[in-house]
């Protein structure tokens, strides 16, 4: 329905209402009763809800209706039918009628103007409230957007912290330094979106930082680029012990490009790895775009976890090195008992690691083989020296005692937790591929690979060394013996690899 039509309907309702009120006014006593209150209510209501022009018309019409009833009753044009007569024939008193009619008319118009004033105030207040509502809605929208943005940021922070926790769990679950450094770099590159990155560690002896792991860098750069503790941006980080973010490398005096860096650096971020209050490493990241403050803070927190993991790995390595030194000392004590085998364990270790290199064994497997090579004859400490140094050959009983040295060796190292993995290598390094070795008669693949490698290295060095009962064999003779035992005593693949090594060496 059209607004104009609605207004006309409302106006007609007001007029009809006044006519109805006029009737009530006449039949309830007219001027002698309080029926004029109905006029006042109607005029007030219309003045509040209609336009000023409409309200004024309604007030005039209401006064016209009121005065018409009064005059018609006064001149007896209509009978007075009121139920209440306060004073008989008072409605015929001209003075009373005139004064009452004028006062009532004045009241009507005062009511109209008062109502219109309040109506205007209400409209003004409504406008103000509408503006306030609009401002509140705008503020609410902004607040909602801020809350949404903040929620998204919190979700991102939650995700990053979750990643940080998971990565921290990973780096804390291993004591292998190379693995830890790789995880540190992979996480740093992923979280920052860097184009290139590296982790540098301080070499305490040389006093320089060198690259240990890298992302998207050439082998030449990894091999050649180093920094001293006082040099370049790394030196600044070492001195200040806090992250360094350079947005324009061309203009920053702290950055001096190293010779040999054959790519353009744009923005550089360096995160220190602080161990026991000193910078022992740095995470280098460079990018074409900016690094955010959140990313920098996250990497800073991560570097603290990384520092703990790196320190634990280094402490573990020191313990490993200490054990190895103890192992070497024990091996030397054994060789002191048997002067004919002086240096034998060291040489067996060297040959074994040369063979292991061809098998692409992991660093951990090579370390275990190194320990096993040094300790492979540790059980001879339980064999009588008179038997070990017998120049006339051994009886069956004496040879049986010698054969027990592999079992004795395993028993000696069994209490040492770190040496548990090499127990099978020490026990089985005298097994033969055809199953005729000792102590358990294992054959082929049932013999651990490390033990098969030790068997070849041990036999070759024994043949090349003086013994109480014979002189050292020549190189050619030792090689022929290896070939003769190929497939029976020794693993054919290992013999083939070792002979190739000897050929290359010669």
Coordinates of C-alpha atoms in Angstrom, one line a residue:
X1 CA 0.0 0.0 0.0
X2 CA 1.3 3.5 -0.9
X3 CA 2.5 5.8 2.0
X4 CA 0.2 8.7 0.9
X5 CA -2.9 6.4 1.0
X6 CA -1.9 5.2 4.5
X7 CA -1.6 8.8 5.7
X8 CA -5.1 9.6 4.4
X9 CA -6.6 6.6 6.1
X10 CA -4.9 7.6 9.4
X11 CA -6.2 11.2 9.0
X12 CA -9.7 9.9 8.3
X13 CA -9.5 7.8 11.4
X14 CA -8.6 10.8 13.5
X15 CA -11.6 12.8 12.1
X16 CA -14.0 9.8 12.7
X17 CA -12.6 9.5 16.2
X18 CA -13.3 13.1 17.0
X19 CA -16.9 12.7 15.7
X20 CA -17.3 9.7 17.9
X21 CA -15.8 11.7 20.9
X22 CA -18.3 14.6 20.1
X23 CA -21.2 12.2 20.5
X24 CA -19.8 10.9 23.8
X25 CA -19.3 14.5 24.9
X26 CA -22.9 15.4 24.2
X27 CA -24.4 12.3 25.9
X28 CA -22.3 12.5 29.0
X29 CA -23.2 16.0 30.1
X30 CA -21.5 18.2 27.6
X31 CA -20.0 21.3 29.1
X32 CA -21.1 20.3 32.5
X33 CA -19.1 17.1 32.6
X34 CA -15.5 16.0 31.9
X35 CA -16.2 14.6 28.4
X36 CA -13.7 17.1 27.0
X37 CA -11.0 14.8 28.3
X38 CA -11.7 12.5 25.3
X39 CA -11.0 15.5 22.9
X40 CA -7.7 16.1 24.7
X41 CA -6.6 12.5 24.4
X42 CA -7.5 12.3 20.7
X43 CA -5.8 15.6 19.9
X44 CA -2.7 14.6 21.8
X45 CA -2.5 11.3 20.1
X46 CA -2.9 12.8 16.6
X47 CA -0.3 15.5 17.3
X48 CA 2.3 12.9 18.3
X49 CA 1.7 10.7 15.2
X50 CA 0.7 13.1 12.4
X51 CA 2.4 16.0 10.6
X52 CA 2.1 19.5 12.1
X53 CA -0.4 20.6 9.4
X54 CA -2.6 17.5 10.0
X55 CA -2.4 17.9 13.8
X56 CA -3.4 21.6 13.6
X57 CA -6.4 20.7 11.4
X58 CA -7.4 18.0 13.9
X59 CA -7.1 20.4 16.8
X60 CA -9.3 23.0 15.0
X61 CA -11.8 20.3 14.0
X62 CA -11.9 19.1 17.6
X63 CA -12.5 22.6 18.9
X64 CA -15.2 23.1 16.3
X65 CA -17.0 20.0 17.3
X66 CA -16.7 20.9 21.0
X67 CA -17.9 24.5 20.6
X68 CA -20.7 23.4 18.2
X69 CA -22.2 21.1 20.8
X70 CA -21.9 23.8 23.5
X71 CA -23.6 26.4 21.3
X72 CA -26.3 24.1 20.0
X73 CA -27.1 23.2 23.6
X74 CA -27.0 26.8 24.7
X75 CA -29.4 27.9 22.0
X76 CA -31.6 24.8 22.6
X77 CA -31.0 23.7 19.0
X78 CA -30.4 20.3 20.4
X79 CA -31.7 19.1 23.8
X80 CA -29.4 18.8 26.7
X81 CA -29.4 15.1 27.6
X82 CA -26.5 14.9 30.1
X83 CA -26.8 12.5 32.9
X84 CA -25.1 14.8 35.4
X85 CA -26.2 18.3 36.1
X86 CA -23.9 19.9 38.6
X87 CA -25.9 23.2 38.6
X88 CA -29.3 23.2 36.8
X89 CA -29.3 25.3 33.6
X90 CA -25.5 26.3 34.0
X91 CA -25.1 25.3 30.4
X92 CA -27.4 28.3 29.7
X93 CA -25.2 30.7 31.5
X94 CA -23.5 32.8 28.8
X95 CA -20.6 33.9 30.8
X96 CA -19.8 30.4 32.0
X97 CA -20.2 29.0 28.5
X98 CA -17.9 31.6 26.9
X99 CA -15.2 31.3 29.5
X100 CA -15.3 27.5 29.5
X101 CA -15.3 27.2 25.7
X102 CA -12.4 29.6 25.4
X103 CA -10.4 27.9 28.1
X104 CA -11.1 24.5 26.6
X105 CA -10.1 25.7 23.1
X106 CA -6.9 27.1 24.6
X107 CA -6.3 23.8 26.3
X108 CA -6.8 21.9 23.0
X109 CA -4.2 24.1 21.2
X110 CA -1.8 23.9 24.2
X111 CA -2.2 20.1 24.1
X112 CA -1.6 20.2 20.3
X113 CA 1.6 22.3 20.6
X114 CA 2.9 20.4 23.6
X115 CA 2.2 17.1 21.8
X116 CA 3.9 18.4 18.6
X117 CA 6.9 19.7 20.7
X118 CA 7.3 16.2 22.3
X119 CA 6.7 14.6 18.9
X120 CA 9.5 16.7 17.4
X121 CA 11.7 15.9 20.3
X122 CA 10.9 12.2 19.9
X123 CA 11.7 12.5 16.1
X124 CA 14.9 14.3 16.9
X125 CA 15.7 11.6 19.5
X126 CA 14.8 9.0 17.0
X127 CA 17.1 10.5 14.4
X128 CA 19.9 10.6 17.0
X129 CA 19.1 7.0 18.0
X130 CA 19.2 6.0 14.4
X131 CA 22.5 7.7 14.0
X132 CA 23.8 6.1 17.2
X133 CA 22.4 2.8 15.9
X134 CA 24.2 3.2 12.6
X135 CA 27.5 4.1 14.5
X136 CA 27.0 1.1 16.7
X137 CA 26.4 -1.1 13.7
X138 CA 29.5 0.2 12.0
X139 CA 31.5 -0.2 15.2
X140 CA 30.0 -3.7 15.6
X141 CA 30.9 -4.5 12.0
X142 CA 34.5 -3.3 12.5
X143 CA 34.6 -5.2 15.8
X144 CA 33.3 -8.3 14.1
X145 CA 35.9 -8.0 11.4
X146 CA 38.7 -7.4 14.0
X147 CA 37.4 -10.4 16.0
X148 CA 37.4 -12.5 12.8
X149 CA 40.8 -11.3 11.9
X150 CA 42.1 -11.9 15.4
X151 CA 40.5 -15.4 15.4
X152 CA 42.2 -16.2 12.1
X153 CA 45.5 -14.9 13.6
X154 CA 45.0 -17.0 16.7
X155 CA 44.2 -20.0 14.5
X156 CA 47.4 -19.4 12.6
X157 CA 49.3 -19.0 15.8
X158 CA 47.7 -22.2 17.1
X159 CA 48.7 -24.0 14.0
X160 CA 52.2 -22.7 14.1
X161 CA 52.6 -23.5 17.8
X162 CA 51.2 -27.0 17.1
X163 CA 53.8 -27.4 14.4
X164 CA 56.5 -26.0 16.7
X165 CA 55.5 -28.5 19.4
X166 CA 55.5 -31.4 16.9
X167 CA 58.9 -30.4 15.5
X168 CA 60.3 -29.9 19.0
X169 CA 59.1 -33.5 19.8
X170 CA 60.9 -34.7 16.6
X171 CA 64.2 -33.0 17.3
X172 CA 64.1 -34.1 20.9
X173 CA 63.5 -37.7 20.0
X174 CA 66.9 -38.2 18.3
X175 CA 70.5 -37.6 19.3
X176 CA 71.9 -37.6 15.7
X177 CA 73.2 -34.1 15.1
X178 CA 72.9 -34.3 11.3
X179 CA 69.2 -35.4 11.5
X180 CA 68.5 -32.6 14.1
X181 CA 70.1 -30.0 11.8
X182 CA 68.1 -31.2 8.8
X183 CA 64.8 -31.0 10.7
X184 CA 65.7 -27.5 12.0
X185 CA 66.4 -26.2 8.5
X186 CA 63.4 -27.9 6.9
X187 CA 61.1 -26.4 9.5
X188 CA 62.6 -22.9 9.2
X189 CA 62.3 -22.9 5.4
X190 CA 58.7 -24.2 5.5
X191 CA 57.5 -21.7 8.2
X192 CA 59.2 -18.7 6.7
X193 CA 58.7 -19.5 3.0
X194 CA 62.4 -18.7 2.4
X195 CA 64.0 -19.2 -1.1
X196 CA 67.3 -20.4 0.4
X197 CA 68.5 -21.4 3.8
X198 CA 71.3 -22.9 5.8
X199 CA 72.3 -23.9 9.4
X200 CA 75.9 -22.9 10.4
X201 CA 77.6 -24.2 13.5
X202 CA 80.7 -22.9 15.2
X203 CA 83.9 -24.9 15.0
X204 CA 85.4 -24.2 18.4
X205 CA 88.9 -25.2 17.3
X206 CA 89.0 -23.1 14.1
X207 CA 86.8 -20.3 15.5
X208 CA 84.7 -20.1 12.3
X209 CA 81.0 -20.8 11.4
X210 CA 80.6 -23.2 8.5
X211 CA 77.5 -24.6 6.8
X212 CA 76.4 -28.0 8.0
X213 CA 73.1 -28.3 6.1
X214 CA 71.6 -26.2 3.4
X215 CA 68.5 -25.7 1.2
X216 CA 68.8 -24.6 -2.4
X217 CA 72.6 -23.8 -2.2
X218 CA 75.3 -25.2 -4.4
X219 CA 77.8 -27.7 -3.1
X220 CA 80.6 -25.2 -3.8
X221 CA 79.0 -22.6 -1.6
X222 CA 78.3 -25.1 1.2
X223 CA 82.0 -26.2 1.0
X224 CA 83.6 -22.8 0.7
X225 CA 81.6 -20.2 2.6
X226 CA 82.6 -19.6 6.3
X227 CA 82.5 -16.7 8.7
X228 CA 84.5 -15.9 11.8
X229 CA 82.9 -14.9 15.0
X230 CA 83.5 -11.2 14.3
X231 CA 82.8 -11.1 10.6
X232 CA 79.8 -9.8 8.6
X233 CA 76.2 -10.3 9.7
X234 CA 77.0 -13.5 11.6
X235 CA 79.5 -11.5 13.7
X236 CA 76.7 -8.9 14.5
X237 CA 74.4 -11.8 15.7
X238 CA 77.1 -13.3 17.8
X239 CA 77.8 -9.9 19.5
X240 CA 74.1 -9.0 20.0
X241 CA 72.7 -12.5 20.6
X242 CA 69.4 -11.6 18.8
X243 CA 67.8 -12.1 15.4
X244 CA 69.0 -9.9 12.5
X245 CA 66.5 -9.0 9.8
X246 CA 67.9 -6.9 6.8
X247 CA 65.2 -5.8 4.3
X248 CA 67.7 -4.1 1.9
X249 CA 71.0 -5.9 1.7
X250 CA 72.4 -3.4 -0.8
X251 CA 72.2 -0.5 1.6
X252 CA 73.0 -2.2 5.0
X253 CA 76.6 -1.8 6.0
X254 CA 76.5 -4.8 8.3
X255 CA 76.3 -7.0 5.2
X256 CA 79.4 -7.6 3.1
X257 CA 78.9 -10.1 0.3
X258 CA 81.3 -13.0 0.4
X259 CA 83.3 -13.7 -2.7
X260 CA 81.9 -16.7 -4.5
X261 CA 78.2 -16.1 -3.7
X262 CA 76.8 -16.2 -7.3
X263 CA 73.2 -15.4 -6.6
X264 CA 71.4 -12.2 -5.6
X265 CA 70.5 -11.8 -2.0
X266 CA 67.4 -9.7 -1.3
X267 CA 66.1 -9.9 2.3
X268 CA 68.1 -11.7 5.0
X269 CA 67.0 -13.2 8.3
X270 CA 69.5 -14.7 10.7
X271 CA 68.3 -16.5 13.9
X272 CA 71.0 -17.2 16.6
X273 CA 71.2 -20.7 18.2
X274 CA 72.3 -19.9 21.7
X275 CA 73.8 -22.6 23.9
X276 CA 74.9 -21.8 27.5
X277 CA 74.7 -18.1 26.8
X278 CA 76.9 -18.2 23.7
X279 CA 76.0 -18.2 20.0
X280 CA 77.1 -21.6 18.8
X281 CA 75.1 -21.6 15.5
X282 CA 72.9 -19.6 13.2
X283 CA 69.9 -20.2 10.9
X284 CA 70.3 -18.2 7.7
X285 CA 67.2 -17.5 5.6
X286 CA 66.9 -15.2 2.5
X287 CA 63.8 -14.3 0.5
X288 CA 62.4 -12.1 -2.1
X289 CA 59.5 -11.1 0.1
X290 CA 59.2 -9.9 3.7
X291 CA 59.5 -12.0 6.8
X292 CA 56.6 -11.2 9.3
X293 CA 57.1 -10.4 12.9
X294 CA 55.1 -13.5 13.8
X295 CA 57.4 -15.7 11.7
X296 CA 60.5 -14.1 13.3
X297 CA 59.2 -14.6 16.8
X298 CA 58.2 -18.2 16.1
X299 CA 61.6 -19.0 14.7
X300 CA 63.2 -17.4 17.7
X301 CA 61.2 -19.7 20.0
X302 CA 62.0 -22.6 17.8
X303 CA 65.8 -21.8 17.9
X304 CA 65.6 -22.2 21.7
X305 CA 64.3 -25.7 21.3
X306 CA 66.8 -26.4 18.6
X307 CA 69.7 -25.2 20.8
X308 CA 68.7 -27.8 23.5
X309 CA 68.5 -30.6 20.9
X310 CA 71.9 -29.6 19.4
X311 CA 73.5 -29.4 22.8
X312 CA 72.1 -32.8 23.8
X313 CA 73.4 -34.3 20.5
X314 CA 76.9 -32.9 21.1
X315 CA 77.0 -34.1 24.7
X316 CA 75.9 -37.5 23.4
X317 CA 78.7 -37.4 20.8
X318 CA 81.2 -36.6 23.5
X319 CA 80.0 -39.5 25.5
X320 CA 80.3 -41.7 22.4
X321 CA 83.8 -40.4 21.7
X322 CA 84.8 -41.1 25.3
X323 CA 83.5 -44.6 25.0
X324 CA 85.5 -45.0 21.8
X325 CA 88.7 -43.8 23.5
X326 CA 88.1 -46.3 26.3
X327 CA 87.5 -49.0 23.7
X328 CA 90.7 -48.1 22.0
X329 CA 92.6 -48.2 25.2
X330 CA 91.2 -51.6 26.0
X331 CA 92.2 -52.9 22.5
X332 CA 95.7 -51.5 23.0
X333 CA 95.9 -53.4 26.3
X334 CA 94.9 -56.6 24.5
X335 CA 97.5 -56.0 21.8
X336 CA 100.1 -55.4 24.5
X337 CA 99.5 -58.9 25.7
X338 CA 100.0 -60.2 22.1
X339 CA 102.9 -58.1 20.6
X340 CA 102.5 -59.8 17.2
X341 CA 99.0 -58.1 16.8
X342 CA 100.2 -54.6 17.6
X343 CA 98.1 -52.1 15.5
X344 CA 95.9 -55.0 14.1
X345 CA 92.6 -53.6 15.4
X346 CA 93.3 -50.1 14.0
X347 CA 94.1 -51.6 10.5
X348 CA 91.0 -53.9 10.6
X349 CA 88.9 -50.8 11.4
X350 CA 90.5 -48.9 8.4
X351 CA 89.8 -51.8 6.0
X352 CA 86.3 -52.4 7.3
X353 CA 85.3 -48.7 6.9
X354 CA 86.7 -48.8 3.3
X355 CA 84.5 -51.7 2.5
X356 CA 81.5 -50.1 4.3
X357 CA 81.8 -47.1 2.1
X358 CA 81.1 -49.2 -1.0
X359 CA 78.0 -50.5 0.7
X360 CA 76.7 -47.0 1.3
X361 CA 76.1 -47.7 5.0
X362 CA 74.7 -44.9 7.2
X363 CA 76.9 -43.0 9.6
X364 CA 75.4 -44.9 12.5
X365 CA 76.2 -48.2 10.9
X366 CA 79.7 -47.1 10.1
X367 CA 80.2 -46.0 13.7
X368 CA 79.1 -49.4 15.0
X369 CA 81.4 -51.1 12.6
X370 CA 84.2 -48.9 13.8
X371 CA 83.6 -49.9 17.4
X372 CA 83.3 -53.6 16.4
X373 CA 86.5 -53.5 14.5
X374 CA 88.5 -52.0 17.4
X375 CA 86.9 -54.6 19.8
X376 CA 86.6 -57.7 17.6
X377 CA 89.4 -59.5 19.5
X378 CA 88.7 -58.1 23.0
X379 CA 87.8 -61.6 24.1
X380 CA 91.5 -62.7 23.7
X381 CA 92.1 -61.0 27.1
X382 CA 90.5 -64.2 28.5
X383 CA 92.9 -66.5 26.5
X384 CA 96.2 -67.5 28.1
X385 CA 99.2 -65.6 26.7
X386 CA 101.2 -68.8 26.3
X387 CA 98.6 -70.0 23.8
X388 CA 98.5 -66.7 21.9
X389 CA 102.3 -66.6 21.6
X390 CA 102.9 -70.3 21.0
X391 CA 105.4 -70.6 18.1
X392 CA 104.9 -74.4 17.5
X393 CA 101.2 -74.4 16.5
X394 CA 98.2 -75.2 18.7
X395 CA 96.7 -78.5 19.9
X396 CA 93.0 -79.2 19.4
X397 CA 92.4 -78.2 22.9
X398 CA 94.3 -75.0 22.7
X399 CA 92.6 -74.1 19.4
X400 CA 89.3 -74.7 21.1
X401 CA 90.3 -72.2 23.8
X402 CA 91.2 -69.6 21.1
X403 CA 87.8 -70.1 19.4
X404 CA 86.1 -69.1 22.6
X405 CA 87.5 -65.5 22.4
X406 CA 84.5 -64.3 20.3
X407 CA 82.0 -65.5 23.0
X408 CA 84.2 -64.0 25.7
X409 CA 84.4 -60.7 23.8
X410 CA 80.6 -60.6 23.5
X411 CA 80.2 -61.2 27.3
X412 CA 82.8 -58.5 28.1
X413 CA 80.9 -55.7 26.2
X414 CA 77.3 -56.9 27.1
X415 CA 77.0 -54.7 30.2
X416 CA 77.7 -51.6 28.2
X417 CA 74.4 -50.2 26.8
X418 CA 76.0 -48.2 24.0
X419 CA 77.8 -51.3 22.7
X420 CA 74.8 -53.6 22.5
X421 CA 74.3 -53.3 18.7
X422 CA 77.9 -54.6 18.1
X423 CA 77.5 -57.8 20.1
X424 CA 76.5 -59.9 17.1
X425 CA 79.4 -58.5 15.1
X426 CA 82.0 -59.5 17.7
X427 CA 80.4 -62.9 18.3
X428 CA 80.1 -63.9 14.6
X429 CA 83.2 -62.4 12.9
X430 CA 84.7 -65.9 12.6
X431 CA 81.6 -67.5 11.0
X432 CA 82.0 -68.9 7.5
X433 CA 79.7 -68.5 4.5
X434 CA 79.5 -72.3 4.2
X435 CA 78.5 -72.7 7.9
X436 CA 81.8 -74.2 9.1
X437 CA 82.9 -71.3 11.2
X438 CA 82.5 -70.6 14.9
X439 CA 80.9 -70.2 17.4
X440 CA 77.4 -70.9 16.1
X441 CA 78.0 -72.3 12.6
X442 CA 75.9 -69.6 10.8
X443 CA 76.0 -69.3 7.1
X444 CA 75.5 -66.8 4.3
X445 CA 72.9 -64.1 5.0
X446 CA 72.4 -65.4 8.6
X447 CA 75.7 -63.9 9.4
X448 CA 75.4 -60.1 10.1
X449 CA 76.8 -57.9 7.3
X450 CA 79.2 -56.2 9.7
X451 CA 80.5 -59.5 10.8
X452 CA 81.1 -60.6 7.2
X453 CA 83.0 -57.4 6.5
X454 CA 85.1 -57.9 9.7
X455 CA 85.9 -61.5 8.6
X456 CA 87.5 -60.3 5.3
X457 CA 89.4 -57.3 6.9
X458 CA 90.6 -59.4 9.9
X459 CA 91.8 -62.3 7.7
X460 CA 93.7 -60.0 5.3
X461 CA 95.5 -58.1 8.0
X462 CA 96.3 -61.4 9.9
X463 CA 97.9 -62.8 6.8
X464 CA 99.9 -59.6 6.2
X465 CA 101.2 -59.6 9.8
X466 CA 103.9 -61.7 11.5
X467 CA 102.7 -64.5 13.8
X468 CA 104.7 -66.5 16.4
X469 CA 104.5 -69.5 14.1
X470 CA 105.1 -67.8 10.7
X471 CA 106.2 -64.6 8.9
X472 CA 103.8 -62.2 7.2
X473 CA 102.5 -63.3 3.8
X474 CA 103.2 -61.3 0.7
X475 CA 100.4 -59.1 -0.8
X476 CA 100.0 -61.5 -3.7
X477 CA 99.8 -64.6 -1.4
X478 CA 97.3 -62.9 0.9
X479 CA 95.1 -62.0 -2.2
X480 CA 95.3 -65.6 -3.4
X481 CA 94.2 -66.8 0.0
X482 CA 91.2 -64.4 -0.1
X483 CA 90.2 -65.7 -3.5
X484 CA 90.6 -69.3 -2.3
X485 CA 88.2 -68.7 0.6
X486 CA 85.8 -66.8 -1.7
X487 CA 82.3 -68.3 -1.3
X488 CA 83.4 -70.8 1.4
X489 CA 84.9 -68.8 4.2
X490 CA 84.2 -65.3 2.9
X491 CA 81.2 -63.5 1.3
X492 CA 82.0 -63.3 -2.4
X493 CA 80.6 -59.8 -2.8
X494 CA 82.7 -58.4 0.0
X495 CA 85.8 -60.1 -1.3
X496 CA 85.2 -58.6 -4.8
X497 CA 84.8 -55.1 -3.3
X498 CA 87.9 -55.5 -1.1
X499 CA 90.1 -56.8 -3.9
X500 CA 88.9 -53.8 -6.0
X501 CA 89.9 -51.5 -3.1
X502 CA 93.4 -53.1 -2.9
X503 CA 93.8 -52.8 -6.6
X504 CA 92.9 -49.1 -6.5
X505 CA 95.2 -48.6 -3.5
X506 CA 98.2 -50.2 -5.2

